[in-house]
């Protein structure tokens, strides 16, 4: 075949492609390439046709062939990067990574490939590698705020909180008014360092620049939950004020009862996160004769738990690349009857979808600490201890009170055995908390310092991600010094792999619950590791997690009323080493027998709640609070 004939086949292939005859186009261009394989543009066009047919892998290979011949061919480089993104969106991270590495081998200074490869690696949990690429992208394109911003997110997930804050500040130097950087510096750096006051001040200052930025509003609402100076009335009003910006839309039409309710769960936290641990028993126990489940995953960093959850769902949709309007359309097309929010005002939420009334019935559950404030959110799934009488006035939603706890739980399979009380070996008692640093505030430090005065030989062990950072250690110790405690009696440890983290309970005799944001999963894990938890409770949803879990385990006496009773209860527990040892040895059996670990019972009650919600909607009735009696 002569060169002119080969070019003719190529031109005929392009004509066929333009006419939509893609198979014919591929055959013609392939003949041209076979006759003359050294023309880069022909390879690139072959890749374009394959891309049009949805063959992402074949297209990527064709683009790579074009770039082998001409490394500067912009069309092929753009196509290779587009293919990488398409493969990533399709869940083929391995192939996407190959595309990025191919692009970088051809052009090490390709900033888009560098930055996007970092995004891909971070999503796989390879955050150290991602940070290297983000730094390289920042060096290649020093005027772009996005690279230090991405670096800050990766460092925050590595618990390098001081470095993360520095990266967010570098992004803000380049774009001082950037809402995302302002919000993430507050929530993912300052707050996680326990600098709540600074975080709230930073968010509120940023809101004066961006009064319409939902990322900042949700950051403020979330951070307010940790602040003991904010009353429940203030917290509820702030949520209602935000929600008033989004009047409820006309509900989607409610069809006659279907053979199965289609339930959609929406979350960024389908991973090793409290939401993932609470959801797994439900997905495993759903009655597939009556319920069909679709998970809408906004999860940027999937892990082993993601794979377990995905295997339990009837349908799975990755949503990170979808706008609110696109995701709303997808949910409506999926004919979801009841849409469940599992994030509230936390990072990565999709409340914008719920604001558009994506489903006829919408509920929030398990991922947030009370009302969303959103008029289109019909129900808040809770229980009578999380939301005692009088709590209805704090929620926009109707409160559905589950018969037992508001979440179920499955204990970690890799948990080490319960250790004997450390006070018998140490000769002194050790109080402890493994809660996150944002829950540590001056009021908590003051109460725990009072306990150290009441038990003069005791120690206090705190363990949390970030406490291996010298700056964070100094800040935590200063809180206790300001409260009059001897810093030498405060033991600090940083984060660790989960099994090792759980093993840390072997060094704690009695766990102390912080306030106003109580430990949820942390309380359950402490009890599973044989460590009783003393809690103060309170009037807001986030203050009552431990109350719910202790009551489920038959330990309601450990939920006390008032600071004096808190100190007395914790001191009494360590004053009776034999009684404490007996209690410790039996805690796992208590939990096993409790409703907290009965995922089937919980799920049957949840399905009954869904059915009641749907019946009300089908009857044209509005939201209402109701309690389930499920025996």
Coordinates of N, CA and C in Angstrom, one line a residue, residues 213-347:
X213 N -21.2 30.7 50.7 CA -20.4 29.5 50.6 C -20.9 28.4 51.5
X214 N -21.5 27.4 51.0 CA -22.1 26.3 51.8 C -20.9 25.5 52.5
X215 N -19.8 25.4 51.9 CA -18.7 24.7 52.6 C -18.3 25.4 53.9
X216 N -18.4 26.8 53.9 CA -18.1 27.5 55.2 C -19.3 27.4 56.1
X217 N -20.5 27.5 55.7 CA -21.7 27.4 56.6 C -21.6 26.0 57.3
X218 N -21.4 24.9 56.5 CA -21.4 23.6 57.1 C -20.3 23.4 58.0
X219 N -19.1 24.0 57.7 CA -18.0 23.9 58.6 C -18.3 24.6 60.0
X220 N -19.0 25.8 59.9 CA -19.4 26.5 61.1 C -20.4 25.7 61.9
X221 N -21.4 25.1 61.3 CA -22.4 24.4 62.0 C -21.8 23.1 62.7
X222 N -20.9 22.5 62.0 CA -20.2 21.3 62.5 C -19.4 21.7 63.7
X223 N -18.6 22.7 63.6 CA -17.7 23.1 64.7 C -18.4 23.6 65.9
X224 N -19.6 24.2 65.7 CA -20.4 24.7 66.9 C -20.7 23.6 67.8
X225 N -20.9 22.3 67.3 CA -21.3 21.2 68.1 C -20.2 20.9 69.2
X226 N -19.0 21.3 69.0 CA -17.9 21.0 69.9 C -17.8 22.1 71.0
X227 N -18.4 23.2 70.8 CA -18.2 24.4 71.6 C -19.1 24.4 72.9
X228 N -18.5 24.2 74.1 CA -19.4 24.2 75.3 C -20.0 25.5 75.6
X229 N -19.5 26.6 75.0 CA -20.0 27.9 75.2 C -21.3 28.2 74.4
X230 N -21.6 27.4 73.4 CA -22.8 27.5 72.6 C -24.0 26.7 73.2
X231 N -25.1 27.4 73.5 CA -26.3 26.6 74.0 C -26.9 25.8 72.9
X232 N -27.7 24.9 73.3 CA -28.5 24.1 72.3 C -29.4 24.9 71.5
X233 N -30.0 26.0 72.1 CA -30.9 26.9 71.4 C -30.1 27.6 70.3
X234 N -28.9 28.0 70.6 CA -28.0 28.7 69.6 C -27.7 27.7 68.5
X235 N -27.3 26.5 68.8 CA -26.9 25.5 67.8 C -28.1 25.2 66.9
X236 N -29.3 25.0 67.5 CA -30.5 24.7 66.7 C -30.8 25.9 65.8
X237 N -30.8 27.1 66.3 CA -31.2 28.2 65.5 C -30.2 28.5 64.4
X238 N -28.9 28.2 64.6 CA -28.0 28.4 63.5 C -28.2 27.4 62.4
X239 N -28.6 26.2 62.7 CA -29.0 25.2 61.7 C -30.2 25.6 60.9
X240 N -31.2 26.1 61.7 CA -32.5 26.5 61.0 C -32.2 27.7 60.1
X241 N -31.4 28.6 60.5 CA -31.1 29.8 59.7 C -30.4 29.4 58.4
X242 N -29.5 28.4 58.5 CA -28.9 28.0 57.3 C -29.9 27.3 56.4
X243 N -30.8 26.4 56.9 CA -31.7 25.7 56.2 C -32.8 26.6 55.5
X244 N -33.0 27.7 56.1 CA -34.0 28.7 55.5 C -33.6 29.2 54.2
X245 N -32.3 29.0 53.9 CA -31.9 29.5 52.5 C -32.3 28.5 51.4
X246 N -32.8 27.3 51.8 CA -33.2 26.3 50.9 C -34.7 25.8 51.2
X247 N -35.6 26.6 50.7 CA -37.0 26.2 51.0 C -37.3 24.8 50.3
X248 N -38.1 24.0 50.9 CA -38.4 22.7 50.4 C -39.1 22.8 49.0
X249 N -38.7 21.9 48.1 CA -39.3 21.8 46.8 C -40.5 20.9 46.9
X250 N -41.3 20.9 45.9 CA -42.4 20.0 45.8 C -41.9 18.6 45.8
X251 N -42.4 17.8 46.7 CA -41.9 16.4 46.7 C -42.2 15.6 45.5
X252 N -41.2 14.7 45.1 CA -41.5 13.9 44.0 C -42.7 13.1 44.2
X253 N -43.4 12.7 43.1 CA -44.6 12.0 43.3 C -44.4 10.6 43.9
X254 N -45.4 10.3 44.7 CA -45.3 9.0 45.5 C -46.1 8.0 44.8
X255 N -45.5 6.9 44.3 CA -46.2 5.9 43.5 C -46.9 5.0 44.5
X256 N -47.8 4.1 44.0 CA -48.4 3.1 44.9 C -47.3 2.2 45.5
X257 N -47.6 1.6 46.7 CA -46.5 0.8 47.3 C -45.9 -0.2 46.3
X258 N -44.6 -0.2 46.3 CA -43.9 -1.2 45.4 C -43.7 -2.5 46.1
X259 N -43.4 -3.6 45.4 CA -43.0 -4.8 46.1 C -41.8 -4.6 47.0
X260 N -40.9 -3.7 46.6 CA -39.7 -3.4 47.4 C -39.6 -1.9 47.6
X261 N -39.2 -1.5 48.8 CA -38.8 -0.1 49.0 C -37.4 0.0 48.5
X262 N -37.2 1.0 47.7 CA -35.8 1.3 47.2 C -35.2 2.4 48.1
X263 N -34.2 2.0 48.8 CA -33.5 2.9 49.8 C -32.1 3.3 49.3
X264 N -31.9 4.6 49.3 CA -30.5 5.0 48.9 C -29.8 5.6 50.1
X265 N -28.6 5.2 50.3 CA -27.7 5.7 51.4 C -26.7 6.6 50.7
X266 N -26.5 7.8 51.2 CA -25.6 8.8 50.6 C -24.5 9.2 51.7
X267 N -23.3 9.0 51.3 CA -22.2 9.3 52.3 C -20.9 9.5 51.7
X268 N -20.0 10.3 52.3 CA -18.6 10.3 51.9 C -17.8 9.3 52.7
X269 N -18.4 8.6 53.6 CA -17.7 7.8 54.7 C -18.0 6.3 54.6
X270 N -18.1 5.8 53.4 CA -18.2 4.4 53.2 C -16.8 3.8 53.3
X271 N -16.3 3.8 54.5 CA -14.9 3.4 54.7 C -14.7 3.0 56.2
X272 N -13.5 2.9 56.6 CA -13.2 2.6 58.1 C -13.4 3.9 58.9
X273 N -14.6 4.2 59.1 CA -15.1 5.4 59.7 C -16.3 5.0 60.6
X274 N -16.7 5.8 61.6 CA -17.9 5.3 62.4 C -19.1 5.0 61.5
X275 N -19.3 5.8 60.4 CA -20.5 5.5 59.5 C -20.3 4.1 58.9
X276 N -19.1 3.8 58.4 CA -18.9 2.5 57.8 C -19.2 1.4 58.8
X277 N -18.7 1.5 60.1 CA -18.9 0.5 61.1 C -20.4 0.4 61.5
X278 N -21.1 1.5 61.5 CA -22.5 1.4 61.9 C -23.4 0.9 60.8
X279 N -23.0 1.2 59.5 CA -23.8 0.8 58.4 C -23.7 -0.7 58.0
X280 N -22.5 -1.3 58.2 CA -22.3 -2.6 57.7 C -23.3 -3.7 58.3
X281 N -23.6 -3.6 59.6 CA -24.6 -4.6 60.1 C -26.0 -4.4 59.4
X282 N -26.3 -3.2 59.0 CA -27.6 -2.9 58.4 C -27.6 -3.5 57.0
X283 N -26.5 -3.2 56.2 CA -26.5 -3.7 54.8 C -26.5 -5.2 54.8
X284 N -25.9 -5.8 55.8 CA -25.8 -7.3 55.9 C -27.2 -7.9 56.2
X285 N -28.0 -7.1 57.0 CA -29.2 -7.7 57.5 C -30.5 -7.3 56.8
X286 N -30.4 -6.3 55.9 CA -31.6 -5.9 55.1 C -32.3 -7.1 54.5
X287 N -33.6 -7.1 54.6 CA -34.5 -8.1 54.0 C -34.6 -7.8 52.6
X288 N -33.9 -8.6 51.7 CA -33.9 -8.3 50.3 C -35.3 -8.6 49.6
X289 N -36.2 -9.2 50.4 CA -37.5 -9.5 49.8 C -38.4 -8.2 49.9
X290 N -38.0 -7.2 50.8 CA -38.8 -6.0 50.9 C -38.0 -4.7 50.7
X291 N -36.7 -4.8 50.7 CA -35.9 -3.6 50.5 C -34.8 -3.8 49.5
X292 N -34.6 -2.9 48.6 CA -33.4 -2.9 47.7 C -32.6 -1.6 48.0
X293 N -31.3 -1.8 48.1 CA -30.4 -0.8 48.6 C -29.4 -0.3 47.5
X294 N -29.3 1.0 47.4 CA -28.3 1.6 46.5 C -27.4 2.5 47.4
X295 N -26.1 2.4 47.3 CA -25.2 3.3 48.0 C -24.6 4.3 47.1
X296 N -24.7 5.6 47.4 CA -24.2 6.7 46.6 C -23.0 7.2 47.4
X297 N -21.8 6.8 46.8 CA -20.5 7.0 47.6 C -19.8 8.2 47.1
X298 N -19.7 9.2 48.0 CA -18.8 10.3 47.7 C -17.5 10.1 48.4
X299 N -17.0 8.9 48.5 CA -15.9 8.5 49.2 C -14.6 8.8 48.4
X300 N -13.8 9.7 48.9 CA -12.6 10.0 48.2 C -11.4 9.1 48.5
X301 N -11.5 8.4 49.6 CA -10.4 7.5 50.0 C -10.9 6.2 50.4
X302 N -11.4 5.4 49.5 CA -11.9 4.0 49.8 C -10.8 3.1 50.4
X303 N -11.3 2.1 51.2 CA -10.4 1.2 51.8 C -11.0 -0.1 51.9
X304 N -10.5 -1.0 52.8 CA -11.0 -2.3 53.0 C -12.4 -2.4 53.4
X305 N -12.8 -1.4 54.2 CA -14.2 -1.4 54.6 C -15.1 -1.0 53.4
X306 N -14.7 -0.1 52.6 CA -15.4 0.2 51.4 C -15.8 -1.0 50.6
X307 N -14.8 -1.9 50.4 CA -15.0 -3.1 49.6 C -16.1 -4.0 50.3
X308 N -16.0 -4.1 51.6 CA -17.0 -4.9 52.3 C -18.4 -4.3 52.1
X309 N -18.5 -3.0 52.3 CA -19.8 -2.4 52.1 C -20.4 -2.5 50.7
X310 N -19.5 -2.3 49.7 CA -19.9 -2.4 48.3 C -20.4 -3.8 48.0
X311 N -19.8 -4.8 48.6 CA -20.3 -6.2 48.3 C -21.6 -6.5 48.9
X312 N -22.1 -5.7 49.9 CA -23.3 -5.9 50.6 C -24.5 -5.1 50.0
X313 N -24.1 -4.1 49.1 CA -25.2 -3.3 48.5 C -25.7 -3.9 47.2
X314 N -27.0 -3.6 46.9 CA -27.6 -4.1 45.6 C -27.1 -3.2 44.5
X315 N -26.8 -1.9 44.7 CA -26.3 -1.0 43.7 C -25.3 -0.1 44.3
X316 N -24.3 0.4 43.5 CA -23.3 1.2 44.1 C -22.9 2.3 43.0
X317 N -23.0 3.5 43.4 CA -22.7 4.6 42.5 C -21.6 5.5 43.1
X318 N -20.5 5.7 42.4 CA -19.5 6.6 42.8 C -20.0 8.0 42.4
X319 N -19.9 9.0 43.3 CA -20.6 10.3 43.1 C -19.6 11.5 43.1
X320 N -18.4 11.2 43.4 CA -17.5 12.4 43.5 C -17.4 13.2 42.3
X321 N -17.6 12.6 41.1 CA -17.5 13.4 39.8 C -18.8 14.0 39.4
X322 N -19.9 13.8 40.2 CA -21.2 14.3 39.8 C -21.6 15.6 40.5
X323 N -22.1 16.5 39.8 CA -22.6 17.7 40.4 C -23.9 17.4 41.2
X324 N -24.3 18.3 42.0 CA -25.6 18.1 42.8 C -26.7 17.8 41.8
X325 N -26.8 18.6 40.7 CA -27.9 18.4 39.8 C -27.8 17.0 39.1
X326 N -26.6 16.6 38.7 CA -26.4 15.3 38.1 C -26.7 14.2 39.0
X327 N -26.3 14.3 40.3 CA -26.6 13.2 41.2 C -28.1 13.2 41.6
X328 N -28.7 14.3 41.7 CA -30.2 14.4 41.9 C -30.9 13.6 40.7
X329 N -30.5 13.9 39.5 CA -31.1 13.3 38.4 C -30.9 11.8 38.4
X330 N -29.7 11.4 38.8 CA -29.4 9.9 38.9 C -30.3 9.2 39.9
X331 N -30.4 9.9 41.1 CA -31.2 9.3 42.1 C -32.7 9.2 41.7
X332 N -33.2 10.2 41.1 CA -34.6 10.1 40.6 C -34.7 9.1 39.5
X333 N -33.7 8.9 38.6 CA -33.8 7.9 37.6 C -33.8 6.5 38.2
X334 N -33.1 6.4 39.3 CA -33.0 5.1 40.0 C -34.3 4.8 40.8
X335 N -35.2 5.7 40.8 CA -36.5 5.5 41.5 C -36.3 5.2 43.0
X336 N -35.5 6.0 43.6 CA -35.3 5.8 45.1 C -36.5 6.4 45.8
X337 N -37.1 5.5 46.7 CA -38.2 6.0 47.5 C -37.8 6.7 48.7
X338 N -36.8 6.2 49.5 CA -36.3 6.8 50.7 C -34.8 7.1 50.6
X339 N -34.4 8.3 50.7 CA -33.0 8.7 50.6 C -32.5 9.1 51.9
X340 N -31.3 8.4 52.3 CA -30.8 8.6 53.7 C -29.5 9.3 53.7
X341 N -29.4 10.4 54.3 CA -28.1 11.1 54.5 C -27.3 10.5 55.6
X342 N -26.0 10.3 55.4 CA -25.2 9.7 56.4 C -24.0 10.6 56.6
X343 N -24.2 12.0 56.5 CA -23.1 12.9 56.7 C -23.5 14.2 57.4
X344 N -24.7 14.7 57.1 CA -25.0 16.0 57.7 C -24.0 17.0 57.3
X345 N -23.6 17.9 58.3 CA -22.7 19.0 58.0 C -21.3 18.5 58.2
X346 N -20.9 17.4 57.7 CA -19.5 17.0 57.8 C -18.8 17.0 56.4
X347 N -17.5 16.9 56.4 CA -16.8 17.0 55.1 C -17.2 16.0 54.1

